[in-house]
Amino acid sequence: MSISPRRHTVRAAALITGLGLLLSGCSGGGGGDSTLTAPGADVLEGLDEAVQVEFWHSMDATNGQVLDGLIEDFNARNEGRVEVTGSFQGDYDTALANHRAAIQQGETAELIMIFDLGTQFMIDSGRTVPAQSFIDADGYDTGSVEPALLNYFTVDGDLRSFPFNNSTPLMYINRDAFEEAGLDPDSPPADLAQIREAAEELTVRDDDGTVVQYGFGAAVYGWFIEQFMARAGAPYCDNSNGRSGRASEVLFDDPKVVELVEWWQGMIDDELALQIGRNTDEAQAAFNSGRVAMTLESTGALGGFIEQSDFEVGAGYYPLVSEGDPGGSIIGGASLWINGEGHSEQEVRASWEFVQFLLTPESQSAWHAGTGYLSVNTEGYDGPEAQERAEEFPQFSVAAAQLADSEINENTAGCMMGVMAEARATAEEGWETALTSDTPAEEAMAAAAERLNTPIEEYNASVEE
């Protein structure tokens, strides 16, 4: 069973803002232009004992078991040379907080998993060996790595970390409800107008006129705004989504977002969509129970939907705001960072050896099949485990196809900003304000964007050299 990615946006917002303010007080912090380089394979020759690599991660339950299996496999293949020890550090923001404490104490793990919203902080900390350095030193071929994932973690032309446990959102539908309403479940709605049209047929009322099944319902989740903007070809923040220079403002008061929020409000007012709020667990429960016939969620939720629903679950591309939008998809999840400062060349190289193992088609086939996360290496989908899963659950192929069809540009790369977690939480606040008060969508989203000006300025000032 796959586990949906953790969402601790509010906690992470406060954490990352604090991390930015701490960077200027940490030796080596600021700027993020690390001079740490990748050592060659020769440093692992003539070892007297295996090099120890501590790997901090946030995978527990089923995902943790699959990861432990990969670690055991690697260790068996590298006995006497490299030994990896996995260490669960709690959820994503807890792991980042633990890493911050380790930086201050000068005792970081050799390898660490950091979620997407921590990317700018990790660059600014200047303590890791950039992924590009390993690629250049070894002539490592990234040709089979999913381009959309490389796009996200590439900054200033260099890959900064290695994608690993990543996901993307999809449109999920109740296929049984579609068939009962006379709709084609093999052609899910592709944009907001089509969702409304389908919802008018899918919404069911009892004899008293009370809605017993809403056509649509999803959480007010900030990640979804990022997705809608990417699919509309709109940047989330300035300076080419923070890719050509430090972001100084967010742009989620864009007309496309205002259109989205106004559409959402209209769906609720017309009783075609269930008012859910920001709780993603409640949104998942509403879909699983048949309370809503269409929803938006991460690929990480698909396994749970299939196992917990009494109806056949269908999946389609994440919708566009309007027909004709260019499309694209922003990934979520985490990536792997190899710490350099305070670690020997042997430890750095040994960490890279393990990362290479994790990125092989064989490892990615097992990882994708066991967890539901995307296969970072697209050749992993051809592996036996992945093929077996695709045969049993063809819905999983939709995510891979959506990424393959994604536009690759700065908009689909996502915004790179030190207070990205706080931005996501603030976007949710503006969105929810528009849905639960008389505040117009344009005003609510503009006010939310303006509230971020000070946190952005403070973070940027804290990392200036």
PDB file of C-alpha atoms in Angstrom, residues 107-293:
ATOM      1  CA  GLU A 107      27.533  16.364  12.852  1.00  0.00           C
ATOM      2  CA  THR A 108      25.442  15.952   9.719  1.00  0.00           C
ATOM      3  CA  ALA A 109      24.576  12.590   8.196  1.00  0.00           C
ATOM      4  CA  GLU A 110      26.384  11.607   5.019  1.00  0.00           C
ATOM      5  CA  LEU A 111      23.142  11.432   3.034  1.00  0.00           C
ATOM      6  CA  ILE A 112      19.796  13.085   3.729  1.00  0.00           C
ATOM      7  CA  MET A 113      16.326  13.132   2.191  1.00  0.00           C
ATOM      8  CA  ILE A 114      14.842  16.654   2.073  1.00  0.00           C
ATOM      9  CA  PHE A 115      11.377  17.526   0.782  1.00  0.00           C
ATOM     10  CA  ASP A 116      10.883  19.807  -2.196  1.00  0.00           C
ATOM     11  CA  LEU A 117      10.056  22.931  -0.177  1.00  0.00           C
ATOM     12  CA  GLY A 118      13.466  22.772   1.508  1.00  0.00           C
ATOM     13  CA  THR A 119      15.410  22.930  -1.764  1.00  0.00           C
ATOM     14  CA  GLN A 120      16.351  26.609  -1.616  1.00  0.00           C
ATOM     15  CA  PHE A 121      17.481  26.316   1.999  1.00  0.00           C
ATOM     16  CA  MET A 122      19.691  23.352   1.157  1.00  0.00           C
ATOM     17  CA  ILE A 123      21.304  25.330  -1.656  1.00  0.00           C
ATOM     18  CA  ASP A 124      21.772  28.352   0.574  1.00  0.00           C
ATOM     19  CA  SER A 125      23.337  26.291   3.347  1.00  0.00           C
ATOM     20  CA  GLY A 126      26.280  25.515   1.034  1.00  0.00           C
ATOM     21  CA  ARG A 127      27.128  22.257   2.807  1.00  0.00           C
ATOM     22  CA  THR A 128      26.268  19.672   0.196  1.00  0.00           C
ATOM     23  CA  VAL A 129      28.149  18.498  -2.866  1.00  0.00           C
ATOM     24  CA  PRO A 130      25.958  19.540  -5.829  1.00  0.00           C
ATOM     25  CA  ALA A 131      24.551  16.596  -7.736  1.00  0.00           C
ATOM     26  CA  GLN A 132      25.941  18.127 -10.920  1.00  0.00           C
ATOM     27  CA  SER A 133      29.454  17.704  -9.573  1.00  0.00           C
ATOM     28  CA  PHE A 134      29.028  13.921  -9.425  1.00  0.00           C
ATOM     29  CA  ILE A 135      27.422  13.855 -12.861  1.00  0.00           C
ATOM     30  CA  ASP A 136      30.263  15.852 -14.402  1.00  0.00           C
ATOM     31  CA  ALA A 137      33.037  13.959 -12.608  1.00  0.00           C
ATOM     32  CA  ASP A 138      31.754  10.531 -13.647  1.00  0.00           C
ATOM     33  CA  GLY A 139      30.146  11.406 -16.952  1.00  0.00           C
ATOM     34  CA  TYR A 140      26.955  10.004 -15.426  1.00  0.00           C
ATOM     35  CA  ASP A 141      24.176   9.691 -17.991  1.00  0.00           C
ATOM     36  CA  THR A 142      20.903  11.254 -16.832  1.00  0.00           C
ATOM     37  CA  GLY A 143      19.190  10.456 -20.115  1.00  0.00           C
ATOM     38  CA  SER A 144      16.818   7.959 -18.530  1.00  0.00           C
ATOM     39  CA  VAL A 145      15.940  10.167 -15.555  1.00  0.00           C
ATOM     40  CA  GLU A 146      12.461  11.703 -15.780  1.00  0.00           C
ATOM     41  CA  PRO A 147      12.953  15.174 -17.371  1.00  0.00           C
ATOM     42  CA  ALA A 148      10.259  16.826 -15.229  1.00  0.00           C
ATOM     43  CA  LEU A 149      12.116  15.756 -12.090  1.00  0.00           C
ATOM     44  CA  LEU A 150      15.454  17.013 -13.381  1.00  0.00           C
ATOM     45  CA  ASN A 151      13.713  20.261 -14.297  1.00  0.00           C
ATOM     46  CA  TYR A 152      12.565  20.880 -10.721  1.00  0.00           C
ATOM     47  CA  PHE A 153      15.879  20.221  -8.986  1.00  0.00           C
ATOM     48  CA  THR A 154      18.002  22.053 -11.565  1.00  0.00           C
ATOM     49  CA  VAL A 155      18.931  25.603 -10.543  1.00  0.00           C
ATOM     50  CA  ASP A 156      21.225  27.932 -12.498  1.00  0.00           C
ATOM     51  CA  GLY A 157      21.804  25.156 -15.008  1.00  0.00           C
ATOM     52  CA  ASP A 158      23.075  22.629 -12.450  1.00  0.00           C
ATOM     53  CA  LEU A 159      21.286  19.691 -10.874  1.00  0.00           C
ATOM     54  CA  ARG A 160      21.464  20.345  -7.132  1.00  0.00           C
ATOM     55  CA  SER A 161      20.085  17.095  -5.677  1.00  0.00           C
ATOM     56  CA  PHE A 162      18.966  13.678  -6.846  1.00  0.00           C
ATOM     57  CA  PRO A 163      15.195  13.108  -7.235  1.00  0.00           C
ATOM     58  CA  PHE A 164      13.995   9.984  -5.474  1.00  0.00           C
ATOM     59  CA  ASN A 165      10.607   9.804  -3.749  1.00  0.00           C
ATOM     60  CA  ASN A 166       8.508  11.995  -5.996  1.00  0.00           C
ATOM     61  CA  SER A 167       4.872  12.252  -6.974  1.00  0.00           C
ATOM     62  CA  THR A 168       2.499  14.374  -9.037  1.00  0.00           C
ATOM     63  CA  PRO A 169      -1.230  15.128  -8.620  1.00  0.00           C
ATOM     64  CA  LEU A 170      -3.998  13.611 -10.719  1.00  0.00           C
ATOM     65  CA  MET A 171      -7.736  13.846 -11.220  1.00  0.00           C
ATOM     66  CA  TYR A 172      -9.452  10.861  -9.573  1.00  0.00           C
ATOM     67  CA  ILE A 173     -12.947   9.733 -10.505  1.00  0.00           C
ATOM     68  CA  ASN A 174     -15.547   7.245  -9.307  1.00  0.00           C
ATOM     69  CA  ARG A 175     -15.918   5.166 -12.460  1.00  0.00           C
ATOM     70  CA  ASP A 176     -19.135   3.542 -11.207  1.00  0.00           C
ATOM     71  CA  ALA A 177     -20.721   6.944 -10.638  1.00  0.00           C
ATOM     72  CA  PHE A 178     -19.640   8.084 -14.108  1.00  0.00           C
ATOM     73  CA  GLU A 179     -21.287   5.079 -15.738  1.00  0.00           C
ATOM     74  CA  GLU A 180     -24.491   5.518 -13.718  1.00  0.00           C
ATOM     75  CA  ALA A 181     -24.634   9.159 -14.846  1.00  0.00           C
ATOM     76  CA  GLY A 182     -24.118   8.171 -18.484  1.00  0.00           C
ATOM     77  CA  LEU A 183     -20.611   9.658 -18.618  1.00  0.00           C
ATOM     78  CA  ASP A 184     -17.534   8.053 -20.152  1.00  0.00           C
ATOM     79  CA  PRO A 185     -15.099   7.130 -17.328  1.00  0.00           C
ATOM     80  CA  ASP A 186     -12.336   6.680 -19.884  1.00  0.00           C
ATOM     81  CA  SER A 187     -12.529  10.399 -20.719  1.00  0.00           C
ATOM     82  CA  PRO A 188     -12.343  12.303 -17.415  1.00  0.00           C
ATOM     83  CA  PRO A 189     -12.893  16.083 -17.501  1.00  0.00           C
ATOM     84  CA  ALA A 190      -9.833  17.948 -18.765  1.00  0.00           C
ATOM     85  CA  ASP A 191     -10.535  21.484 -17.512  1.00  0.00           C
ATOM     86  CA  LEU A 192     -12.669  23.398 -15.014  1.00  0.00           C
ATOM     87  CA  ALA A 193     -15.578  23.902 -17.407  1.00  0.00           C
ATOM     88  CA  GLN A 194     -15.693  20.186 -18.146  1.00  0.00           C
ATOM     89  CA  ILE A 195     -15.551  19.354 -14.431  1.00  0.00           C
ATOM     90  CA  ARG A 196     -18.592  21.543 -13.829  1.00  0.00           C
ATOM     91  CA  GLU A 197     -20.441  19.997 -16.748  1.00  0.00           C
ATOM     92  CA  ALA A 198     -19.743  16.488 -15.423  1.00  0.00           C
ATOM     93  CA  ALA A 199     -20.575  17.524 -11.843  1.00  0.00           C
ATOM     94  CA  GLU A 200     -24.050  18.616 -12.956  1.00  0.00           C
ATOM     95  CA  GLU A 201     -24.690  15.012 -14.031  1.00  0.00           C
ATOM     96  CA  LEU A 202     -22.879  13.384 -11.113  1.00  0.00           C
ATOM     97  CA  THR A 203     -24.486  15.326  -8.263  1.00  0.00           C
ATOM     98  CA  VAL A 204     -27.240  13.201  -6.707  1.00  0.00           C
ATOM     99  CA  ARG A 205     -29.993  14.378  -4.335  1.00  0.00           C
ATOM    100  CA  ASP A 206     -32.420  12.370  -2.227  1.00  0.00           C
ATOM    101  CA  ASP A 207     -36.183  12.863  -2.220  1.00  0.00           C
ATOM    102  CA  ASP A 208     -35.830  15.816   0.139  1.00  0.00           C
ATOM    103  CA  GLY A 209     -33.391  17.555  -2.170  1.00  0.00           C
ATOM    104  CA  THR A 210     -30.402  16.924   0.084  1.00  0.00           C
ATOM    105  CA  VAL A 211     -27.187  16.207  -1.792  1.00  0.00           C
ATOM    106  CA  VAL A 212     -25.988  12.659  -1.127  1.00  0.00           C
ATOM    107  CA  GLN A 213     -23.254  12.672  -3.768  1.00  0.00           C
ATOM    108  CA  TYR A 214     -21.445  15.805  -4.892  1.00  0.00           C
ATOM    109  CA  GLY A 215     -19.944  15.900  -8.344  1.00  0.00           C
ATOM    110  CA  PHE A 216     -16.643  17.312  -7.089  1.00  0.00           C
ATOM    111  CA  GLY A 217     -14.737  17.915  -3.890  1.00  0.00           C
ATOM    112  CA  ALA A 218     -11.077  18.453  -3.044  1.00  0.00           C
ATOM    113  CA  ALA A 219      -8.987  20.029  -0.338  1.00  0.00           C
ATOM    114  CA  VAL A 220      -7.992  23.681  -0.392  1.00  0.00           C
ATOM    115  CA  TYR A 221      -4.342  22.711  -0.698  1.00  0.00           C
ATOM    116  CA  GLY A 222      -1.641  25.168  -1.749  1.00  0.00           C
ATOM    117  CA  TRP A 223       0.175  22.616  -3.900  1.00  0.00           C
ATOM    118  CA  PHE A 224      -2.862  22.550  -6.180  1.00  0.00           C
ATOM    119  CA  ILE A 225      -2.514  26.268  -6.923  1.00  0.00           C
ATOM    120  CA  GLU A 226       1.086  25.639  -7.997  1.00  0.00           C
ATOM    121  CA  GLN A 227      -0.175  22.906 -10.311  1.00  0.00           C
ATOM    122  CA  PHE A 228      -2.923  24.994 -11.872  1.00  0.00           C
ATOM    123  CA  MET A 229      -0.476  27.846 -12.514  1.00  0.00           C
ATOM    124  CA  ALA A 230       2.073  25.520 -14.093  1.00  0.00           C
ATOM    125  CA  ARG A 231      -0.551  23.991 -16.351  1.00  0.00           C
ATOM    126  CA  ALA A 232      -1.660  27.487 -17.340  1.00  0.00           C
ATOM    127  CA  GLY A 233       1.911  28.499 -18.170  1.00  0.00           C
ATOM    128  CA  ALA A 234       1.990  31.099 -15.389  1.00  0.00           C
ATOM    129  CA  PRO A 235       4.953  31.620 -13.009  1.00  0.00           C
ATOM    130  CA  TYR A 236       4.292  31.286  -9.285  1.00  0.00           C
ATOM    131  CA  CYS A 237       6.953  33.834  -8.333  1.00  0.00           C
ATOM    132  CA  ASP A 238       9.000  36.472 -10.147  1.00  0.00           C
ATOM    133  CA  ASN A 239      12.438  36.217 -11.745  1.00  0.00           C
ATOM    134  CA  SER A 240      11.401  33.221 -13.861  1.00  0.00           C
ATOM    135  CA  ASN A 241      10.070  31.343 -10.855  1.00  0.00           C
ATOM    136  CA  GLY A 242      13.184  32.223  -8.876  1.00  0.00           C
ATOM    137  CA  ARG A 243      15.363  30.525 -11.482  1.00  0.00           C
ATOM    138  CA  SER A 244      17.022  33.613 -12.996  1.00  0.00           C
ATOM    139  CA  GLY A 245      17.453  35.413  -9.675  1.00  0.00           C
ATOM    140  CA  ARG A 246      16.138  35.342  -6.142  1.00  0.00           C
ATOM    141  CA  ALA A 247      12.357  35.542  -6.014  1.00  0.00           C
ATOM    142  CA  SER A 248      11.153  38.798  -4.457  1.00  0.00           C
ATOM    143  CA  GLU A 249       7.394  38.318  -4.734  1.00  0.00           C
ATOM    144  CA  VAL A 250       4.788  35.644  -5.328  1.00  0.00           C
ATOM    145  CA  LEU A 251       2.318  35.873  -8.189  1.00  0.00           C
ATOM    146  CA  PHE A 252      -0.504  33.639  -7.004  1.00  0.00           C
ATOM    147  CA  ASP A 253      -2.940  36.541  -7.401  1.00  0.00           C
ATOM    148  CA  ASP A 254      -2.618  35.849 -11.148  1.00  0.00           C
ATOM    149  CA  PRO A 255      -5.917  36.077 -13.094  1.00  0.00           C
ATOM    150  CA  LYS A 256      -5.781  32.315 -13.669  1.00  0.00           C
ATOM    151  CA  VAL A 257      -5.803  31.677  -9.914  1.00  0.00           C
ATOM    152  CA  VAL A 258      -8.580  34.206  -9.375  1.00  0.00           C
ATOM    153  CA  GLU A 259     -10.565  32.388 -12.075  1.00  0.00           C
ATOM    154  CA  LEU A 260      -9.918  29.092 -10.290  1.00  0.00           C
ATOM    155  CA  VAL A 261     -11.037  30.397  -6.889  1.00  0.00           C
ATOM    156  CA  GLU A 262     -14.168  32.011  -8.360  1.00  0.00           C
ATOM    157  CA  TRP A 263     -15.007  28.762 -10.153  1.00  0.00           C
ATOM    158  CA  TRP A 264     -14.532  26.813  -6.908  1.00  0.00           C
ATOM    159  CA  GLN A 265     -16.827  29.212  -5.053  1.00  0.00           C
ATOM    160  CA  GLY A 266     -19.479  28.887  -7.748  1.00  0.00           C
ATOM    161  CA  MET A 267     -19.342  25.096  -7.572  1.00  0.00           C
ATOM    162  CA  ILE A 268     -19.914  25.203  -3.803  1.00  0.00           C
ATOM    163  CA  ASP A 269     -22.694  27.796  -4.047  1.00  0.00           C
ATOM    164  CA  ASP A 270     -24.496  25.684  -6.647  1.00  0.00           C
ATOM    165  CA  GLU A 271     -24.106  22.537  -4.514  1.00  0.00           C
ATOM    166  CA  LEU A 272     -22.033  20.810  -7.170  1.00  0.00           C
ATOM    167  CA  ALA A 273     -18.946  20.655  -4.949  1.00  0.00           C
ATOM    168  CA  LEU A 274     -18.532  19.757  -1.309  1.00  0.00           C
ATOM    169  CA  GLN A 275     -17.037  22.429   0.956  1.00  0.00           C
ATOM    170  CA  ILE A 276     -14.093  20.561   2.496  1.00  0.00           C
ATOM    171  CA  GLY A 277     -11.500  23.087   3.611  1.00  0.00           C
ATOM    172  CA  ARG A 278      -7.769  22.519   3.975  1.00  0.00           C
ATOM    173  CA  ASN A 279      -7.775  19.029   5.491  1.00  0.00           C
ATOM    174  CA  THR A 280      -6.520  16.578   2.855  1.00  0.00           C
ATOM    175  CA  ASP A 281      -7.462  13.561   4.981  1.00  0.00           C
ATOM    176  CA  GLU A 282     -11.095  14.700   4.976  1.00  0.00           C
ATOM    177  CA  ALA A 283     -10.950  15.169   1.218  1.00  0.00           C
ATOM    178  CA  GLN A 284      -9.648  11.638   0.738  1.00  0.00           C
ATOM    179  CA  ALA A 285     -12.331  10.252   3.047  1.00  0.00           C
ATOM    180  CA  ALA A 286     -15.039  12.080   1.089  1.00  0.00           C
ATOM    181  CA  PHE A 287     -13.886  10.409  -2.117  1.00  0.00           C
ATOM    182  CA  ASN A 288     -13.405   6.966  -0.565  1.00  0.00           C
ATOM    183  CA  SER A 289     -16.917   7.036   0.892  1.00  0.00           C
ATOM    184  CA  GLY A 290     -18.542   8.076  -2.381  1.00  0.00           C
ATOM    185  CA  ARG A 291     -19.509  11.469  -0.987  1.00  0.00           C
ATOM    186  CA  VAL A 292     -17.776  13.133  -3.983  1.00  0.00           C
ATOM    187  CA  ALA A 293     -17.397  11.597  -7.445  1.00  0.00           C
TER     188      ALA A 293
END
